[in-house]
Structure formats: structure tokens, C-alpha cells
Amino acid sequence: MNRKKLRLIYNPYAGRRRLIQEMDTAIRVFQEGGYGVTVHRTESPTDIEYTSSLSTDVECLVIAGGDGSIHQAVNGLMKIPSSQRPVLGILPVGTANDLAFGLRLPQKISEACKVIVQGSPFEMDLGEVNERYFVNVFSAGLLTDVSPKVDVHVKNRLGQLAYYLKGIETLPTYRPFKVEYELNGTTINEEAMLILAVNGISVGGFRQLVPKASLIDGKLDFVIVRHSGWPDTMRMLLHLVGGGKMSSDQIVQFQTSELKVFTERPVFSDLDGEWGPDSPWEIKIGPKLTVLC
């Protein structure tokens, strides 16, 4: 019997170690779905990317983790020629699971496994920044360095709240930065606190932050938060945490498929919760990726 091959890469610390308790269930569902399964316990983010980049021997690569783990897997997969690239399956066992929310994947592990076995291929957009891919969001400025700094044990205990607390802690001392970009033939200068380029509809656990965003429209939704002092920014963030809509004179929003952004000083960035390239940035829609959903 010729079985299709599936590789499961899992982050043992993701999401309160939920997958560890249900590993046998996951493997059983995959096997019953006709897959021969190999399992790889990841040792680091770079290990996820490296292992994914070598996965030409399987038809399906499943990543169990959060958005950061998916980010690493995708950047590994994109090193494989499209004719040899496996489809991506996702077990959303991370903290925010923004991409999984956008794809409407079930949170229950057994049900997510069934989606991988029975689901349909979905061609989704990828974002690209300076030759690095992202699946959900590029961010630069305020809050950008929060995700990599949050201790994994604190994140597992407090979940998304850990990010908010760490971000609010840094707000009073954050320095805004000047940005320049060209949009529709016009050069625009802003003093910014935060820049987002969003591919999906959920960012950092904020559901419907950019409700017009789409994973298939060939565009990125840009959000620029202008500098207006930290008390105003604090009020805006608390409004968003409380479920309010993003609407303020402090906020600039637009859609485009490509944007070059220059800054007066070096500013680092974040891609899907992982460290990204420093400015300047060429941010654009990249190629498509096939995901099971």
C-alpha cells in the first residue's frame, strides 16, 4: 500500500503543551486518513525553518505551534521549488493563532487534524519584506519587540494578556520615528509610533482589527499610528483591547500591494511575532502558498 507522506513538526512548549497530551490522537487521525507519519520535535525557530526547507520527501508538512512557528515553516517551504513543495497543514496550539483564526481552523486538535486529512487546498497570499516572508503581519515601532521578549512560561500562563502587559510597560519611554513613503504618486511624511502591514484579519489576538483584510485579495492593509503623545496612544490601545474599532485621527489606513518605507533612524521590525529586518523596508505581496483548510 502506497501511503502519502506527512511530516509533523511540533513546538513542545506551545500553548501550554497541549499537543503533547494529544500526540497519539493526532498521529492516529493522520494514519487513518492515509498518511505515513514522521514526527520532528523542534529545538529552535531556526530548526523549524531548516527542517521545513528539506521536506521535499513528503506531500504534507504539518506545523503544530503558533504564528511564529508557522512563520518559520513557511520561510523554509518557500526555499523549495513550487513543483516539489508540500502543502501546509496547521495545528493551532500557540497563544494568539491569528492565521488559524483567519483560516477558520478549529481549535480542538483532533478536529484540526481532520481538516488536514479532509480539507481542501487553499491558495493564500504571503507578504514579503526585504526577501523575508510573513503570513499574517509585519509590524515596526511600538510593541514590535514585545513578542520575542515575553518569557515562554509567562506566555503559557497568561496567554495573550502577557503581550498587552509587556507592551503597556514600554509605552511611556517609546521614541516615535519619522517615516517617508510614496502612495499613489504622492510622497508622504509622518511621525509614527507604529506601522502594520496586515495580510489576515486578526493581529495579536485583536479580531477584526482590519475587517477588510483578505488572504486572497493580492493586497496588504497598512495601518500607521501617528505620534500624539503616550497618554493618547494608551487610551487608543485600551480602547482596542476592550474590543473597540480602529478609528481615530491618530490612525492612517490604506491598502496597496507594495510600499517602500524609509525611516530617519534604524528601526527594527517583527514578522508574525519573530524578529524581522531593520529599515528601510520594501513591503509587498509575495507568491501564493497552498494551505489545507
Short mmCIF file of C-alpha atoms in Angstrom, two decimals:
data_model
loop_
_atom_site.label_atom_id
_atom_site.label_comp_id
_atom_site.label_asym_id
_atom_site.label_seq_id
_atom_site.Cartn_x
_atom_site.Cartn_y
_atom_site.Cartn_z
CA MET A 1 0.00 0.00 0.00
CA ASN A 2 1.47 3.34 -1.08
CA ARG A 3 0.73 5.90 1.60
CA LYS A 4 1.14 9.61 1.19
CA LYS A 5 3.80 11.03 3.50
CA LEU A 6 3.27 13.63 6.19
CA ARG A 7 5.82 15.28 8.46
CA LEU A 8 4.63 16.77 11.76
CA ILE A 9 6.89 19.44 13.23
CA TYR A 10 5.86 20.48 16.72
CA ASN A 11 6.93 23.07 19.25
CA PRO A 12 6.85 21.22 22.60
CA TYR A 13 6.29 24.43 24.58
CA ALA A 14 3.49 25.95 22.51
CA GLY A 15 0.08 26.59 24.04
CA ARG A 16 0.56 25.01 27.47
CA ARG A 17 1.96 21.87 25.80
CA ARG A 18 -1.50 20.86 24.57
CA LEU A 19 -0.23 18.74 21.69
CA ILE A 20 1.95 16.59 23.94
CA GLN A 21 -1.18 15.28 25.65
CA GLU A 22 -2.89 14.53 22.33
CA MET A 23 0.02 13.40 20.19
CA ASP A 24 -1.28 9.85 19.84
CA THR A 25 -4.69 11.15 18.75
CA ALA A 26 -3.12 13.39 16.11
CA ILE A 27 -1.00 10.59 14.67
CA ARG A 28 -3.97 8.21 14.65
CA VAL A 29 -6.14 10.68 12.69
CA PHE A 30 -3.36 11.22 10.14
CA GLN A 31 -2.78 7.49 9.71
CA GLU A 32 -6.48 6.77 9.37
CA GLY A 33 -6.52 9.48 6.70
CA GLY A 34 -3.99 7.55 4.63
CA TYR A 35 -0.72 9.20 5.66
CA GLY A 36 2.54 7.69 6.76
CA VAL A 37 3.70 9.98 9.57
CA THR A 38 7.10 11.14 10.72
CA VAL A 39 7.42 13.42 13.75
CA HIS A 40 10.05 16.10 14.36
CA ARG A 41 10.36 17.77 17.77
CA THR A 42 11.73 21.22 17.06
CA GLU A 43 14.70 22.53 19.01
CA SER A 44 14.54 26.17 17.89
CA PRO A 45 12.89 28.54 15.38
CA THR A 46 15.82 28.10 13.01
CA ASP A 47 15.40 24.34 13.30
CA ILE A 48 11.78 24.65 12.11
CA GLU A 49 12.87 26.61 9.06
CA TYR A 50 15.74 24.26 8.26
CA THR A 51 13.67 21.09 8.62
CA SER A 52 10.86 22.58 6.53
CA SER A 53 13.30 23.54 3.77
CA LEU A 54 14.37 19.87 3.46
CA SER A 55 10.82 18.49 3.29
CA THR A 56 10.72 17.56 -0.39
CA ASP A 57 10.16 13.92 0.66
CA VAL A 58 6.60 14.48 1.94
CA GLU A 59 3.30 15.56 0.40
CA CYS A 60 2.15 17.42 3.51
CA LEU A 61 4.08 19.37 6.15
CA VAL A 62 2.15 19.98 9.37
CA ILE A 63 3.33 22.61 11.81
CA ALA A 64 1.97 22.50 15.37
CA GLY A 65 2.54 25.80 17.13
CA GLY A 66 1.61 29.47 16.95
CA ASP A 67 2.09 32.13 14.31
CA GLY A 68 5.84 32.31 14.94
CA SER A 69 6.27 28.59 14.26
CA ILE A 70 4.15 28.87 11.11
CA HIS A 71 6.31 31.82 10.02
CA GLN A 72 9.48 29.74 10.29
CA ALA A 73 7.91 26.78 8.48
CA VAL A 74 6.70 28.97 5.63
CA ASN A 75 10.09 30.58 5.12
CA GLY A 76 11.56 27.09 4.95
CA LEU A 77 8.93 25.85 2.49
CA MET A 78 9.47 28.82 0.19
CA LYS A 79 13.06 27.67 -0.34
CA ILE A 80 11.65 24.60 -2.09
CA PRO A 81 10.70 24.87 -5.79
CA SER A 82 6.91 25.06 -6.17
CA SER A 83 6.80 21.75 -8.08
CA GLN A 84 8.32 19.91 -5.09
CA ARG A 85 6.80 21.95 -2.25
CA PRO A 86 4.43 20.09 0.14
CA VAL A 87 1.12 21.59 1.15
CA LEU A 88 0.98 23.13 4.62
CA GLY A 89 -1.23 21.86 7.42
CA ILE A 90 -1.67 23.79 10.68
CA LEU A 91 -2.42 22.62 14.21
CA PRO A 92 -3.12 25.91 16.04
CA VAL A 93 -1.68 25.31 19.51
CA GLY A 94 0.03 28.69 20.01
CA THR A 95 -1.00 31.74 22.02
CA ALA A 96 -2.72 34.03 19.51
CA ASN A 97 -3.19 31.74 16.47
CA ASP A 98 -4.03 34.71 14.25
CA LEU A 99 -3.58 32.90 10.93
CA ALA A 100 -5.64 29.93 12.12
CA PHE A 101 -8.43 32.36 13.05
CA GLY A 102 -8.31 33.89 9.57
CA LEU A 103 -8.47 30.42 8.00
CA ARG A 104 -11.31 29.41 10.37
CA LEU A 105 -9.44 26.38 11.61
CA PRO A 106 -10.87 24.58 14.65
CA GLN A 107 -9.02 24.98 17.94
CA LYS A 108 -9.61 21.39 19.02
CA ILE A 109 -6.58 19.34 17.98
CA SER A 110 -8.48 16.27 16.76
CA GLU A 111 -10.76 18.45 14.63
CA ALA A 112 -7.80 20.40 13.20
CA CYS A 113 -6.19 17.07 12.26
CA LYS A 114 -9.38 16.06 10.43
CA VAL A 115 -9.25 19.32 8.48
CA ILE A 116 -5.73 18.46 7.33
CA VAL A 117 -6.85 14.97 6.24
CA GLN A 118 -10.15 16.01 4.66
CA GLY A 119 -9.67 19.70 3.87
CA SER A 120 -9.31 21.43 0.55
CA PRO A 121 -6.15 23.17 -0.72
CA PHE A 122 -6.40 26.94 -0.28
CA GLU A 123 -4.10 29.31 -2.17
CA MET A 124 -3.32 32.16 0.21
CA ASP A 125 -1.24 35.30 -0.24
CA LEU A 126 2.07 35.74 1.52
CA GLY A 127 3.56 39.08 2.46
CA GLU A 128 7.21 39.77 1.76
CA VAL A 129 9.64 42.23 3.36
CA ASN A 130 13.22 42.54 2.14
CA GLU A 131 13.11 38.95 0.79
CA ARG A 132 11.65 37.54 4.02
CA TYR A 133 8.09 36.17 4.03
CA PHE A 134 5.29 36.70 6.53
CA VAL A 135 1.90 35.03 6.74
CA ASN A 136 -0.08 37.43 8.87
CA VAL A 137 1.53 40.71 9.85
CA PHE A 138 4.59 42.94 9.53
CA SER A 139 4.99 45.47 12.32
CA ALA A 140 7.53 48.13 13.18
CA GLY A 141 7.78 50.52 16.10
CA LEU A 142 5.78 50.40 19.33
CA LEU A 143 5.08 46.85 20.60
CA THR A 144 7.24 45.37 17.85
CA ASP A 145 9.79 43.81 20.18
CA VAL A 146 7.20 42.58 22.69
CA SER A 147 6.60 39.05 21.38
CA PRO A 148 10.26 37.92 21.33
CA LYS A 149 10.77 39.31 24.86
CA VAL A 150 7.84 37.60 26.55
CA ASP A 151 9.04 34.62 28.57
CA VAL A 152 7.53 31.39 27.24
CA HIS A 153 6.38 30.31 30.73
CA VAL A 154 4.66 33.66 31.33
CA LYS A 155 3.04 33.45 27.90
CA ASN A 156 1.75 29.96 28.64
CA ARG A 157 0.26 31.11 31.96
CA LEU A 158 -1.24 34.44 30.87
CA GLY A 159 -1.81 33.85 27.15
CA GLN A 160 -2.44 36.98 25.06
CA LEU A 161 -2.59 39.16 28.20
CA ALA A 162 1.19 38.73 28.53
CA TYR A 163 1.74 40.66 25.29
CA TYR A 164 -0.55 43.51 26.32
CA LEU A 165 1.11 43.91 29.71
CA LYS A 166 4.60 43.92 28.22
CA GLY A 167 3.55 46.43 25.56
CA ILE A 168 1.97 48.86 28.03
CA GLU A 169 5.13 48.65 30.13
CA THR A 170 7.23 50.03 27.24
CA LEU A 171 4.83 52.77 26.09
CA PRO A 172 5.89 55.78 28.25
CA THR A 173 9.54 55.56 27.13
CA TYR A 174 8.99 54.76 23.46
CA ARG A 175 10.53 57.21 20.92
CA PRO A 176 8.46 57.89 17.76
CA PHE A 177 10.22 57.83 14.39
CA LYS A 178 9.83 59.70 11.11
CA VAL A 179 8.78 57.70 8.05
CA GLU A 180 8.60 58.51 4.36
CA TYR A 181 6.70 56.53 1.74
CA GLU A 182 5.11 57.07 -1.66
CA LEU A 183 1.43 56.26 -2.21
CA ASN A 184 -0.42 56.84 -5.49
CA GLY A 185 2.38 59.08 -6.75
CA THR A 186 2.46 61.26 -3.62
CA THR A 187 5.35 61.31 -1.16
CA ILE A 188 4.09 61.29 2.42
CA ASN A 189 5.96 62.00 5.65
CA GLU A 190 4.67 61.04 9.09
CA GLU A 191 5.93 60.90 12.65
CA ALA A 192 4.89 57.39 13.62
CA MET A 193 4.58 55.24 16.70
CA LEU A 194 3.68 52.02 14.87
CA ILE A 195 3.41 50.64 11.32
CA LEU A 196 1.47 47.49 10.44
CA ALA A 197 1.15 45.69 7.12
CA VAL A 198 -1.61 43.13 7.61
CA ASN A 199 -2.36 40.09 5.49
CA GLY A 200 -5.00 38.45 7.73
CA ILE A 201 -7.96 39.74 9.72
CA SER A 202 -6.52 39.11 13.20
CA VAL A 203 -3.43 40.77 14.65
CA GLY A 204 -2.01 39.90 18.06
CA GLY A 205 -5.33 38.44 19.12
CA PHE A 206 -7.26 41.56 18.04
CA ARG A 207 -10.05 40.01 15.99
CA GLN A 208 -11.38 42.13 13.13
CA LEU A 209 -8.69 44.78 13.65
CA VAL A 210 -8.69 45.36 9.90
CA PRO A 211 -12.04 43.89 8.81
CA LYS A 212 -11.45 44.49 5.08
CA ALA A 213 -8.24 42.44 5.09
CA SER A 214 -8.22 39.29 2.98
CA LEU A 215 -5.79 36.41 2.50
CA ILE A 216 -6.55 36.25 -1.23
CA ASP A 217 -7.05 39.82 -2.50
CA GLY A 218 -3.44 40.46 -3.55
CA LYS A 219 -3.20 43.47 -1.22
CA LEU A 220 -1.86 44.32 2.21
CA ASP A 221 -3.76 46.51 4.67
CA PHE A 222 -1.45 49.19 6.10
CA VAL A 223 -2.06 50.87 9.44
CA ILE A 224 0.12 53.77 10.62
CA VAL A 225 -0.35 55.09 14.16
CA ARG A 226 0.76 58.72 14.26
CA HIS A 227 2.61 60.16 17.23
CA SER A 228 0.35 62.16 19.55
CA GLY A 229 1.88 61.55 22.98
CA TRP A 230 1.77 58.39 25.04
CA PRO A 231 -1.43 59.19 27.01
CA ASP A 232 -3.46 59.37 23.77
CA THR A 233 -1.78 56.22 22.49
CA MET A 234 -2.51 54.46 25.77
CA ARG A 235 -6.21 55.37 25.51
CA MET A 236 -6.33 54.11 21.94
CA LEU A 237 -4.68 50.78 22.86
CA LEU A 238 -7.01 50.25 25.81
CA HIS A 239 -9.94 51.00 23.51
CA LEU A 240 -8.74 48.30 21.10
CA VAL A 241 -8.06 45.79 23.88
CA GLY A 242 -11.63 46.36 25.02
CA GLY A 243 -12.91 45.35 21.59
CA GLY A 244 -13.33 48.82 20.08
CA LYS A 245 -12.90 49.58 16.40
CA MET A 246 -9.76 51.14 14.97
CA SER A 247 -10.91 54.65 14.08
CA SER A 248 -9.06 57.80 15.11
CA ASP A 249 -7.37 60.86 13.63
CA GLN A 250 -4.23 59.28 15.05
CA ILE A 251 -4.55 56.37 12.60
CA VAL A 252 -3.87 56.22 8.85
CA GLN A 253 -5.24 53.21 6.93
CA PHE A 254 -4.92 52.19 3.28
CA GLN A 255 -4.50 49.17 1.00
CA THR A 256 -1.74 48.56 -1.54
CA SER A 257 0.22 45.67 -2.99
CA GLU A 258 3.65 47.28 -2.49
CA LEU A 259 5.16 50.03 -0.37
CA LYS A 260 8.71 51.25 0.19
CA VAL A 261 9.21 52.78 3.62
CA PHE A 262 12.19 54.86 4.71
CA THR A 263 12.95 55.98 8.28
CA GLU A 264 15.14 58.71 9.72
CA ARG A 265 16.89 56.23 12.00
CA PRO A 266 17.23 52.43 12.01
CA VAL A 267 14.01 50.81 13.21
CA PHE A 268 13.68 47.07 13.69
CA SER A 269 10.62 45.08 12.73
CA ASP A 270 8.62 42.00 13.63
CA LEU A 271 7.20 39.38 11.26
CA ASP A 272 4.49 37.15 12.72
CA GLY A 273 5.98 37.55 16.20
CA GLU A 274 9.56 36.82 15.08
CA TRP A 275 12.43 39.26 14.53
CA GLY A 276 12.29 40.92 11.10
CA PRO A 277 14.67 43.09 9.05
CA ASP A 278 15.70 46.62 10.03
CA SER A 279 14.53 49.62 7.97
CA PRO A 280 14.32 50.64 5.19
CA TRP A 281 11.70 48.15 4.02
CA GLU A 282 10.25 47.05 0.71
CA ILE A 283 6.93 45.57 1.77
CA LYS A 284 4.85 43.77 -0.83
CA ILE A 285 2.59 40.86 -1.67
CA GLY A 286 4.66 37.77 -2.33
CA PRO A 287 3.81 34.45 -4.00
CA LYS A 288 0.94 32.14 -3.08
CA LEU A 289 1.20 29.26 -0.61
CA THR A 290 -1.07 26.21 -0.51
CA VAL A 291 -2.65 25.56 2.89
CA LEU A 292 -5.16 22.88 3.90
CA CYS A 293 -8.29 24.32 5.45
#
